[in-house]
mmCIF file of C-alpha atoms in Angstrom:
data_model
loop_
_atom_site.group_PDB
_atom_site.id
_atom_site.type_symbol
_atom_site.label_atom_id
_atom_site.label_comp_id
_atom_site.label_asym_id
_atom_site.label_seq_id
_atom_site.Cartn_x
_atom_site.Cartn_y
_atom_site.Cartn_z
ATOM 1 C CA UNK A 1 127.904 110.121 75.624
ATOM 2 C CA UNK A 2 128.030 109.862 79.370
ATOM 3 C CA UNK A 3 131.873 109.664 79.323
ATOM 4 C CA UNK A 4 131.998 113.181 77.929
ATOM 5 C CA UNK A 5 129.987 114.408 80.902
ATOM 6 C CA UNK A 6 132.545 113.254 83.488
ATOM 7 C CA UNK A 7 134.885 115.931 84.895
ATOM 8 C CA UNK A 8 138.544 115.766 83.919
ATOM 9 C CA UNK A 9 140.327 113.015 85.809
ATOM 10 C CA UNK A 10 137.199 111.191 86.803
ATOM 11 C CA UNK A 11 136.878 107.713 85.380
ATOM 12 C CA UNK A 12 133.806 105.563 84.844
ATOM 13 C CA UNK A 13 133.187 102.806 87.340
ATOM 14 C CA UNK A 14 134.529 99.407 86.083
ATOM 15 C CA UNK A 15 131.895 97.593 84.035
ATOM 16 C CA UNK A 16 129.696 95.283 85.969
ATOM 17 C CA UNK A 17 130.302 97.100 89.274
ATOM 18 C CA UNK A 18 128.440 99.575 91.544
ATOM 19 C CA UNK A 19 129.829 101.711 94.356
ATOM 20 C CA UNK A 20 131.105 100.055 97.467
ATOM 21 C CA UNK A 21 130.401 101.354 100.964
ATOM 22 C CA UNK A 22 133.567 102.351 102.764
ATOM 23 C CA UNK A 23 134.272 102.205 106.469
ATOM 24 C CA UNK A 24 134.183 105.616 108.186
ATOM 25 C CA UNK A 25 137.609 107.113 108.794
ATOM 26 C CA UNK A 26 139.311 106.978 112.204
ATOM 27 C CA UNK A 27 139.024 110.752 112.500
ATOM 28 C CA UNK A 28 135.276 110.827 111.567
ATOM 29 C CA UNK A 29 132.997 111.641 114.566
ATOM 30 C CA UNK A 30 130.919 108.600 115.617
ATOM 31 C CA UNK A 31 127.200 108.428 114.745
ATOM 32 C CA UNK A 32 125.291 109.769 117.738
ATOM 33 C CA UNK A 33 122.457 107.492 118.675
ATOM 34 C CA UNK A 34 119.083 109.133 118.483
ATOM 35 C CA UNK A 35 115.777 108.236 120.031
ATOM 36 C CA UNK A 36 113.828 106.942 116.985
ATOM 37 C CA UNK A 37 110.504 105.485 118.216
ATOM 38 C CA UNK A 38 108.631 102.809 116.125
ATOM 39 C CA UNK A 39 104.960 103.356 115.448
ATOM 40 C CA UNK A 40 103.068 100.297 114.421
ATOM 41 C CA UNK A 41 99.682 100.845 112.853
ATOM 42 C CA UNK A 42 97.102 98.043 112.981
ATOM 43 C CA UNK A 43 93.363 97.316 112.416
ATOM 44 C CA UNK A 44 91.949 93.849 112.891
ATOM 45 C CA UNK A 45 94.667 91.352 112.148
ATOM 46 C CA UNK A 46 95.787 90.290 115.660
ATOM 47 C CA UNK A 47 97.885 87.309 114.472
ATOM 48 C CA UNK A 48 99.769 89.519 112.010
ATOM 49 C CA UNK A 49 100.337 92.094 114.719
ATOM 50 C CA UNK A 50 101.795 89.557 117.086
ATOM 51 C CA UNK A 51 104.155 88.380 114.414
ATOM 52 C CA UNK A 52 105.314 91.827 113.700
ATOM 53 C CA UNK A 53 105.774 92.850 117.399
ATOM 54 C CA UNK A 54 107.551 89.565 118.266
ATOM 55 C CA UNK A 55 110.161 90.124 115.506
ATOM 56 C CA UNK A 56 110.500 93.774 116.394
ATOM 57 C CA UNK A 57 111.302 93.059 120.004
ATOM 58 C CA UNK A 58 113.639 90.277 119.115
ATOM 59 C CA UNK A 59 115.817 92.635 116.940
ATOM 60 C CA UNK A 60 115.590 95.623 119.280
ATOM 61 C CA UNK A 61 118.953 95.581 121.023
ATOM 62 C CA UNK A 62 118.801 99.157 122.395
ATOM 63 C CA UNK A 63 115.279 99.686 123.778
ATOM 64 C CA UNK A 64 116.141 103.055 125.240
ATOM 65 C CA UNK A 65 116.477 104.450 121.695
ATOM 66 C CA UNK A 66 113.478 102.746 120.240
ATOM 67 C CA UNK A 67 110.244 102.877 122.198
ATOM 68 C CA UNK A 68 107.358 101.077 120.489
ATOM 69 C CA UNK A 69 103.969 102.595 120.100
ATOM 70 C CA UNK A 70 100.888 100.819 118.705
ATOM 71 C CA UNK A 71 98.032 102.748 117.106
ATOM 72 C CA UNK A 72 94.873 100.695 116.646
ATOM 73 C CA UNK A 73 92.119 101.676 114.245
ATOM 74 C CA UNK A 74 88.857 100.602 115.841
ATOM 75 C CA UNK A 75 88.129 98.509 118.913
ATOM 76 C CA UNK A 76 88.850 94.956 117.847
ATOM 77 C CA UNK A 77 89.111 93.074 121.195
ATOM 78 C CA UNK A 78 91.663 90.483 119.952
ATOM 79 C CA UNK A 79 93.997 93.278 118.728
ATOM 80 C CA UNK A 80 93.706 95.240 122.034
ATOM 81 C CA UNK A 81 94.377 92.121 123.995
ATOM 82 C CA UNK A 82 97.440 91.397 121.888
ATOM 83 C CA UNK A 83 98.841 94.820 122.579
ATOM 84 C CA UNK A 84 98.151 94.567 126.300
ATOM 85 C CA UNK A 85 99.924 91.253 126.418
ATOM 86 C CA UNK A 86 103.298 92.944 125.903
ATOM 87 C CA UNK A 87 102.916 94.908 129.046
ATOM 88 C CA UNK A 88 105.397 97.818 129.501
ATOM 89 C CA UNK A 89 107.325 96.929 126.381
ATOM 90 C CA UNK A 90 104.593 98.940 124.615
ATOM 91 C CA UNK A 91 105.364 102.664 125.317
ATOM 92 C CA UNK A 92 101.812 103.740 124.227
ATOM 93 C CA UNK A 93 98.645 102.263 122.798
ATOM 94 C CA UNK A 94 96.355 104.661 120.943
ATOM 95 C CA UNK A 95 92.844 103.770 119.641
ATOM 96 C CA UNK A 96 91.004 105.589 116.904
ATOM 97 C CA UNK A 97 87.460 104.929 117.894
ATOM 98 C CA UNK A 98 85.658 107.560 115.814
ATOM 99 C CA UNK A 99 85.598 105.816 112.298
ATOM 100 C CA UNK A 100 82.612 107.513 110.633
ATOM 101 C CA UNK A 101 83.174 108.589 107.094
ATOM 102 C CA UNK A 102 81.338 111.305 105.164
ATOM 103 C CA UNK A 103 77.978 110.065 103.908
ATOM 104 C CA UNK A 104 78.914 110.262 100.285
ATOM 105 C CA UNK A 105 81.883 107.915 100.917
ATOM 106 C CA UNK A 106 80.032 105.255 102.908
ATOM 107 C CA UNK A 107 79.054 103.242 99.860
ATOM 108 C CA UNK A 108 81.775 104.423 97.614
ATOM 109 C CA UNK A 109 84.706 102.363 96.186
ATOM 110 C CA UNK A 110 87.467 101.588 98.604
ATOM 111 C CA UNK A 111 86.223 103.229 101.898
ATOM 112 C CA UNK A 112 88.997 101.352 103.668
ATOM 113 C CA UNK A 113 91.593 103.720 102.070
ATOM 114 C CA UNK A 114 89.815 106.718 103.680
ATOM 115 C CA UNK A 115 89.987 104.937 107.096
ATOM 116 C CA UNK A 116 93.716 104.173 106.529
ATOM 117 C CA UNK A 117 94.513 107.808 105.720
ATOM 118 C CA UNK A 118 92.633 109.146 108.700
ATOM 119 C CA UNK A 119 94.277 106.532 110.938
ATOM 120 C CA UNK A 120 97.790 107.613 109.728
ATOM 121 C CA UNK A 121 96.924 111.272 110.577
ATOM 122 C CA UNK A 122 95.624 110.202 113.980
ATOM 123 C CA UNK A 123 98.707 108.023 114.715
ATOM 124 C CA UNK A 124 101.418 110.390 113.521
ATOM 125 C CA UNK A 125 99.741 113.264 115.425
ATOM 126 C CA UNK A 126 100.164 111.204 118.711
ATOM 127 C CA UNK A 127 103.817 110.766 118.226
ATOM 128 C CA UNK A 128 104.948 113.846 116.291
ATOM 129 C CA UNK A 129 102.300 116.359 117.345
ATOM 130 C CA UNK A 130 99.064 117.764 115.943
ATOM 131 C CA UNK A 131 99.894 121.479 115.907
ATOM 132 C CA UNK A 132 102.828 123.708 115.228
ATOM 133 C CA UNK A 133 103.342 124.940 118.822
ATOM 134 C CA UNK A 134 105.891 123.407 121.117
ATOM 135 C CA UNK A 135 103.606 121.104 122.983
ATOM 136 C CA UNK A 136 101.442 119.866 120.128
ATOM 137 C CA UNK A 137 99.141 117.007 120.925
ATOM 138 C CA UNK A 138 101.757 114.265 121.303
ATOM 139 C CA UNK A 139 102.078 111.949 124.229
ATOM 140 C CA UNK A 140 105.883 111.912 123.678
ATOM 141 C CA UNK A 141 106.941 114.511 121.162
ATOM 142 C CA UNK A 142 109.719 112.963 119.167
ATOM 143 C CA UNK A 143 111.986 114.432 116.491
ATOM 144 C CA UNK A 144 111.280 111.534 114.069
ATOM 145 C CA UNK A 145 109.507 108.245 113.933
ATOM 146 C CA UNK A 146 109.819 104.929 112.156
ATOM 147 C CA UNK A 147 106.473 103.832 110.742
ATOM 148 C CA UNK A 148 105.334 100.242 110.328
ATOM 149 C CA UNK A 149 102.164 98.397 109.664
ATOM 150 C CA UNK A 150 101.098 95.162 111.288
ATOM 151 C CA UNK A 151 102.125 92.896 108.466
ATOM 152 C CA UNK A 152 105.849 93.602 108.256
ATOM 153 C CA UNK A 153 108.758 91.600 109.358
ATOM 154 C CA UNK A 154 112.007 93.468 110.025
ATOM 155 C CA UNK A 155 115.645 92.401 109.402
ATOM 156 C CA UNK A 156 118.224 92.009 112.093
ATOM 157 C CA UNK A 157 119.916 95.320 111.289
ATOM 158 C CA UNK A 158 116.610 97.239 110.978
ATOM 159 C CA UNK A 159 117.318 99.636 113.791
ATOM 160 C CA UNK A 160 121.075 99.970 112.899
ATOM 161 C CA UNK A 161 119.969 101.015 109.364
ATOM 162 C CA UNK A 162 117.774 103.772 110.548
ATOM 163 C CA UNK A 163 120.257 105.043 113.156
ATOM 164 C CA UNK A 164 122.867 105.332 110.404
ATOM 165 C CA UNK A 165 120.631 107.030 107.845
ATOM 166 C CA UNK A 166 118.756 109.462 110.100
ATOM 167 C CA UNK A 167 121.622 112.038 110.085
ATOM 168 C CA UNK A 168 121.298 112.233 106.238
ATOM 169 C CA UNK A 169 117.845 113.801 106.639
ATOM 170 C CA UNK A 170 119.298 116.505 108.793
ATOM 171 C CA UNK A 171 122.241 117.193 106.371
ATOM 172 C CA UNK A 172 120.618 117.028 102.953
ATOM 173 C CA UNK A 173 117.566 119.188 102.184
ATOM 174 C CA UNK A 174 116.970 117.108 99.012
ATOM 175 C CA UNK A 175 116.030 114.067 101.108
ATOM 176 C CA UNK A 176 112.438 113.615 102.332
ATOM 177 C CA UNK A 177 112.474 110.245 104.097
ATOM 178 C CA UNK A 178 114.264 106.900 104.542
ATOM 179 C CA UNK A 179 112.563 103.627 103.609
ATOM 180 C CA UNK A 180 113.505 100.072 104.526
ATOM 181 C CA UNK A 181 111.964 98.745 101.263
ATOM 182 C CA UNK A 182 113.274 98.253 97.669
ATOM 183 C CA UNK A 183 110.412 98.009 95.245
ATOM 184 C CA UNK A 184 112.561 95.957 92.923
ATOM 185 C CA UNK A 185 113.977 93.809 95.739
ATOM 186 C CA UNK A 186 113.507 90.361 94.109
ATOM 187 C CA UNK A 187 116.399 87.956 94.559
ATOM 188 C CA UNK A 188 117.527 88.117 90.951
ATOM 189 C CA UNK A 189 118.022 91.929 91.166
ATOM 190 C CA UNK A 190 119.913 92.333 94.421
ATOM 191 C CA UNK A 191 123.299 91.231 95.639
ATOM 192 C CA UNK A 192 125.007 93.387 98.285
ATOM 193 C CA UNK A 193 123.477 94.036 101.725
ATOM 194 C CA UNK A 194 125.439 97.175 102.470
ATOM 195 C CA UNK A 195 124.609 99.221 99.380
ATOM 196 C CA UNK A 196 122.026 102.029 99.635
ATOM 197 C CA UNK A 197 120.402 104.222 96.940
ATOM 198 C CA UNK A 198 118.319 107.299 96.359
ATOM 199 C CA UNK A 199 114.987 107.157 94.646
ATOM 200 C CA UNK A 200 112.474 109.722 93.523
ATOM 201 C CA UNK A 201 109.537 107.319 94.288
ATOM 202 C CA UNK A 202 108.665 106.953 97.862
ATOM 203 C CA UNK A 203 108.613 103.167 98.666
ATOM 204 C CA UNK A 204 106.967 103.069 102.176
ATOM 205 C CA UNK A 205 106.695 99.691 103.892
ATOM 206 C CA UNK A 206 108.764 100.710 106.912
ATOM 207 C CA UNK A 207 109.904 104.266 106.753
ATOM 208 C CA UNK A 208 111.400 107.159 108.764
ATOM 209 C CA UNK A 209 110.043 110.754 108.698
ATOM 210 C CA UNK A 210 111.020 113.775 110.774
ATOM 211 C CA UNK A 211 108.666 115.920 112.870
ATOM 212 C CA UNK A 212 109.378 118.854 110.539
ATOM 213 C CA UNK A 213 108.204 116.952 107.542
ATOM 214 C CA UNK A 214 105.067 115.998 109.484
ATOM 215 C CA UNK A 215 104.470 119.680 110.254
ATOM 216 C CA UNK A 216 104.628 120.328 106.501
ATOM 217 C CA UNK A 217 102.281 117.510 105.521
ATOM 218 C CA UNK A 218 99.753 117.446 108.353
ATOM 219 C CA UNK A 219 97.751 120.547 107.331
ATOM 220 C CA UNK A 220 97.093 119.111 103.894
ATOM 221 C CA UNK A 221 96.973 115.456 104.685
ATOM 222 C CA UNK A 222 94.716 113.689 102.163
ATOM 223 C CA UNK A 223 91.374 111.963 102.725
ATOM 224 C CA UNK A 224 92.624 108.749 101.122
ATOM 225 C CA UNK A 225 95.428 107.118 99.259
ATOM 226 C CA UNK A 226 98.072 108.887 101.378
ATOM 227 C CA UNK A 227 101.079 107.027 99.932
ATOM 228 C CA UNK A 228 100.340 107.949 96.280
ATOM 229 C CA UNK A 229 99.561 111.479 97.443
ATOM 230 C CA UNK A 230 103.023 111.627 99.076
ATOM 231 C CA UNK A 231 104.668 110.711 95.761
ATOM 232 C CA UNK A 232 103.075 113.633 93.970
ATOM 233 C CA UNK A 233 105.356 116.499 92.911
ATOM 234 C CA UNK A 234 103.518 118.937 95.147
ATOM 235 C CA UNK A 235 104.431 116.932 98.285
ATOM 236 C CA UNK A 236 107.760 115.465 97.144
ATOM 237 C CA UNK A 237 109.098 118.845 96.070
ATOM 238 C CA UNK A 238 112.016 117.250 94.226
ATOM 239 C CA UNK A 239 113.108 115.440 97.345
ATOM 240 C CA UNK A 240 114.198 111.804 97.453
ATOM 241 C CA UNK A 241 113.974 108.771 99.721
ATOM 242 C CA UNK A 242 116.898 106.635 100.750
ATOM 243 C CA UNK A 243 116.296 102.964 100.209
ATOM 244 C CA UNK A 244 118.432 99.758 100.580
ATOM 245 C CA UNK A 245 119.553 97.334 97.846
ATOM 246 C CA UNK A 246 118.189 94.491 99.982
ATOM 247 C CA UNK A 247 114.976 95.346 101.900
ATOM 248 C CA UNK A 248 115.075 95.580 105.637
ATOM 249 C CA UNK A 249 111.304 94.716 105.837
ATOM 250 C CA UNK A 250 109.276 91.867 104.344
ATOM 251 C CA UNK A 251 105.484 91.889 104.088
ATOM 252 C CA UNK A 252 103.543 88.757 104.875
ATOM 253 C CA UNK A 253 100.248 90.580 104.537
ATOM 254 C CA UNK A 254 98.589 88.631 101.679
ATOM 255 C CA UNK A 255 95.209 89.680 103.048
ATOM 256 C CA UNK A 256 94.530 93.360 103.592
ATOM 257 C CA UNK A 257 92.867 96.470 102.300
ATOM 258 C CA UNK A 258 94.248 96.145 98.771
ATOM 259 C CA UNK A 259 92.987 92.505 98.446
ATOM 260 C CA UNK A 260 96.437 91.196 97.733
ATOM 261 C CA UNK A 261 97.128 93.622 94.839
ATOM 262 C CA UNK A 262 100.657 93.057 93.516
ATOM 263 C CA UNK A 263 101.370 90.776 96.485
ATOM 264 C CA UNK A 264 102.134 87.590 94.696
ATOM 265 C CA UNK A 265 103.848 89.272 91.773
ATOM 266 C CA UNK A 266 105.961 91.904 93.360
ATOM 267 C CA UNK A 267 105.786 91.984 97.191
ATOM 268 C CA UNK A 268 106.118 88.381 98.334
ATOM 269 C CA UNK A 269 109.183 87.694 96.139
ATOM 270 C CA UNK A 270 111.104 90.504 97.699
ATOM 271 C CA UNK A 271 113.867 89.170 99.857
ATOM 272 C CA UNK A 272 114.702 90.283 103.378
ATOM 273 C CA UNK A 273 118.319 90.974 104.270
ATOM 274 C CA UNK A 274 119.902 88.121 106.299
ATOM 275 C CA UNK A 275 123.232 89.818 106.935
ATOM 276 C CA UNK A 276 123.705 92.276 109.827
ATOM 277 C CA UNK A 277 125.464 95.345 108.366
ATOM 278 C CA UNK A 278 126.961 97.790 110.774
ATOM 279 C CA UNK A 279 125.786 100.904 108.906
ATOM 280 C CA UNK A 280 126.874 103.285 111.566
ATOM 281 C CA UNK A 281 130.407 102.242 110.846
ATOM 282 C CA UNK A 282 130.129 103.051 107.125
ATOM 283 C CA UNK A 283 130.657 106.316 105.413
ATOM 284 C CA UNK A 284 127.288 107.123 103.851
ATOM 285 C CA UNK A 285 128.309 110.456 102.420
ATOM 286 C CA UNK A 286 127.946 109.021 98.973
ATOM 287 C CA UNK A 287 124.193 109.438 99.417
ATOM 288 C CA UNK A 288 124.418 113.194 99.600
ATOM 289 C CA UNK A 289 122.909 114.573 96.400
ATOM 290 C CA UNK A 290 125.962 115.900 94.613
ATOM 291 C CA UNK A 291 128.130 112.833 95.509
ATOM 292 C CA UNK A 292 125.315 110.515 94.337
ATOM 293 C CA UNK A 293 124.738 112.290 91.146
ATOM 294 C CA UNK A 294 128.443 111.950 90.354
ATOM 295 C CA UNK A 295 128.228 108.167 91.087
ATOM 296 C CA UNK A 296 125.344 107.697 88.759
ATOM 297 C CA UNK A 297 127.199 109.464 85.952
ATOM 298 C CA UNK A 298 130.170 107.153 86.494
ATOM 299 C CA UNK A 299 127.953 104.011 86.366
ATOM 300 C CA UNK A 300 126.208 105.121 83.161
ATOM 301 C CA UNK A 301 129.519 106.160 81.594
ATOM 302 C CA UNK A 302 130.661 102.488 81.774
ATOM 303 C CA UNK A 303 127.530 101.179 80.185
ATOM 304 C CA UNK A 304 127.132 99.379 76.937
ATOM 305 C CA UNK A 305 123.933 100.330 75.079
ATOM 306 C CA UNK A 306 121.485 97.508 74.254
ATOM 307 C CA UNK A 307 118.391 98.090 72.211
ATOM 308 C CA UNK A 308 116.003 95.858 74.361
ATOM 309 C CA UNK A 309 116.164 93.598 77.339
ATOM 310 C CA UNK A 310 115.174 90.816 75.055
ATOM 311 C CA UNK A 311 118.532 91.310 73.200
ATOM 312 C CA UNK A 312 120.299 91.360 76.537
ATOM 313 C CA UNK A 313 118.695 88.067 77.590
ATOM 314 C CA UNK A 314 119.985 86.376 74.319
ATOM 315 C CA UNK A 315 123.602 87.138 75.240
ATOM 316 C CA UNK A 316 125.307 84.047 76.545
ATOM 317 C CA UNK A 317 128.321 83.984 78.780
ATOM 318 C CA UNK A 318 128.169 87.716 79.612
ATOM 319 C CA UNK A 319 130.154 88.575 82.700
ATOM 320 C CA UNK A 320 131.209 91.791 84.410
ATOM 321 C CA UNK A 321 129.384 94.335 82.140
ATOM 322 C CA UNK A 322 127.154 97.281 82.679
ATOM 323 C CA UNK A 323 124.269 97.540 80.184
ATOM 324 C CA UNK A 324 121.806 100.338 79.508
ATOM 325 C CA UNK A 325 118.437 100.039 77.839
ATOM 326 C CA UNK A 326 117.003 103.489 76.967
ATOM 327 C CA UNK A 327 113.280 104.117 76.634
ATOM 328 C CA UNK A 328 111.617 107.292 75.620
ATOM 329 C CA UNK A 329 107.996 106.756 76.699
ATOM 330 C CA UNK A 330 106.253 105.183 79.688
ATOM 331 C CA UNK A 331 104.779 102.516 77.470
ATOM 332 C CA UNK A 332 108.333 101.501 76.202
ATOM 333 C CA UNK A 333 109.582 101.411 79.736
ATOM 334 C CA UNK A 334 106.722 99.208 80.901
ATOM 335 C CA UNK A 335 107.317 96.644 78.185
ATOM 336 C CA UNK A 336 111.030 96.330 78.905
ATOM 337 C CA UNK A 337 110.562 96.223 82.659
ATOM 338 C CA UNK A 338 107.856 93.585 82.431
ATOM 339 C CA UNK A 339 110.142 91.441 80.285
ATOM 340 C CA UNK A 340 112.658 90.970 83.171
ATOM 341 C CA UNK A 341 110.065 91.078 86.048
ATOM 342 C CA UNK A 342 110.983 94.652 87.244
ATOM 343 C CA UNK A 343 107.998 96.652 88.457
ATOM 344 C CA UNK A 344 106.629 98.209 85.264
ATOM 345 C CA UNK A 345 104.447 100.979 86.708
ATOM 346 C CA UNK A 346 105.458 104.589 87.336
ATOM 347 C CA UNK A 347 104.396 107.344 89.620
ATOM 348 C CA UNK A 348 103.851 110.657 87.792
ATOM 349 C CA UNK A 349 106.268 109.715 85.095
ATOM 350 C CA UNK A 350 108.995 108.300 87.430
ATOM 351 C CA UNK A 351 109.452 104.544 87.521
ATOM 352 C CA UNK A 352 109.620 102.682 90.807
ATOM 353 C CA UNK A 353 113.119 102.955 92.314
ATOM 354 C CA UNK A 354 113.967 105.462 89.644
ATOM 355 C CA UNK A 355 116.459 108.281 90.028
ATOM 356 C CA UNK A 356 116.832 110.847 87.301
ATOM 357 C CA UNK A 357 115.045 108.404 85.087
ATOM 358 C CA UNK A 358 117.377 105.498 85.814
ATOM 359 C CA UNK A 359 116.447 102.178 87.414
ATOM 360 C CA UNK A 360 119.502 100.266 88.475
ATOM 361 C CA UNK A 361 119.698 96.522 89.329
ATOM 362 C CA UNK A 362 121.885 93.528 89.161
ATOM 363 C CA UNK A 363 121.592 91.274 86.107
ATOM 364 C CA UNK A 364 122.714 87.663 86.487
ATOM 365 C CA UNK A 365 124.661 88.472 89.574
ATOM 366 C CA UNK A 366 127.762 89.943 87.990
ATOM 367 C CA UNK A 367 126.283 92.471 85.584
ATOM 368 C CA UNK A 368 124.528 95.785 86.051
ATOM 369 C CA UNK A 369 121.390 96.740 84.169
ATOM 370 C CA UNK A 370 120.354 100.365 83.841
ATOM 371 C CA UNK A 371 116.812 100.747 82.408
ATOM 372 C CA UNK A 372 116.205 104.454 81.693
ATOM 373 C CA UNK A 373 113.091 106.554 81.219
ATOM 374 C CA UNK A 374 113.512 110.218 80.372
ATOM 375 C CA UNK A 375 113.017 112.315 83.461
ATOM 376 C CA UNK A 376 109.971 114.582 83.501
ATOM 377 C CA UNK A 377 110.764 118.162 82.515
ATOM 378 C CA UNK A 378 111.210 120.573 85.356
ATOM 379 C CA UNK A 379 112.316 118.114 88.040
ATOM 380 C CA UNK A 380 115.897 119.277 87.922
ATOM 381 C CA UNK A 381 114.686 122.849 88.384
ATOM 382 C CA UNK A 382 112.580 121.861 91.386
ATOM 383 C CA UNK A 383 115.512 119.921 92.869
ATOM 384 C CA UNK A 384 117.809 122.969 92.559
ATOM 385 C CA UNK A 385 115.225 125.181 94.248
ATOM 386 C CA UNK A 386 114.823 122.736 97.053
ATOM 387 C CA UNK A 387 118.570 122.540 97.609
ATOM 388 C CA UNK A 388 118.888 126.324 97.819
ATOM 389 C CA UNK A 389 115.987 127.171 99.989
ATOM 390 C CA UNK A 390 114.135 124.259 101.689
ATOM 391 C CA UNK A 391 115.329 122.715 104.889
ATOM 392 C CA UNK A 392 113.264 120.085 106.655
ATOM 393 C CA UNK A 393 115.613 118.525 109.133
ATOM 394 C CA UNK A 394 114.531 119.050 112.735
#
């Protein structure tokens, strides 16, 4: 009974509601703008790159805070010409020209994923440094960087979103990164442009990391599949990623290294925010770990248990309710998620967008659905250890 777990005097959220972002108080210090460069990684899709850069520059209202770097994997002439066509709007153009792989991988499955991982290491080292000393190997050594690939369109408030959330990385040691992407961001699951969440599963697809996190990751950077590697417990270390309810990026990359995997089913249907939210004027303290945990308890305390999502779909005229469907195994979770078109896979026992085993989304606009999977043992212990002793803000 989640109600019994609420502290005295704390009430559940009203059924069919989630938390609402509040404006910062008059006495609150303003958010200090920070230089957060954008690093765009590309390979051989010149047309995609131009589409990404055009949109990026169209939404960049404060260029002094957001220099744009492009890292090119290889020497494709059309890509290089595309980068040069933007003149001094590009703060730096890096090219990884040494693309040889170990012999045993040359004919192995998915060599492109080894190139991608190597390119990420190359590109991030240029912007955040390739050693632990003060100078590093960076052209312009920044405190943090926003990472994009050449097939992503950004929302109007893309830069505003990252300016507002960057301070959270400095304040909360249980946060690892900020992502612009909601893995379950299909239109039927989202509603409010100003609501943000925490998730145990790193989403990627437009994300912010600090130089300190890069120092931690760089010495053990993987040979391939860097994003799944980052989701592993050993790297995540019980830290979360902030993500929006409505994505601030949208991928148009139907053709790429993954051969369109998941694209039609889960990526293309994700909607891009079309409302400019002034996030720097909102109080985002609800995302700090203890505040957020309390909010989640209040949401679940208002929930009506339902055996399956199929039972939920049979209910007619339901309005303003919060429902919870509890699953005990990964297989049960996958069946229930697939029935409503949520992403049904998980990463090391944690479902996509999951937080403490809970996936939250909107259901028929005015209802909240919580689909739960029991959290893996030991995660709470690792979280507590991280909160006590691990700082990664820089």
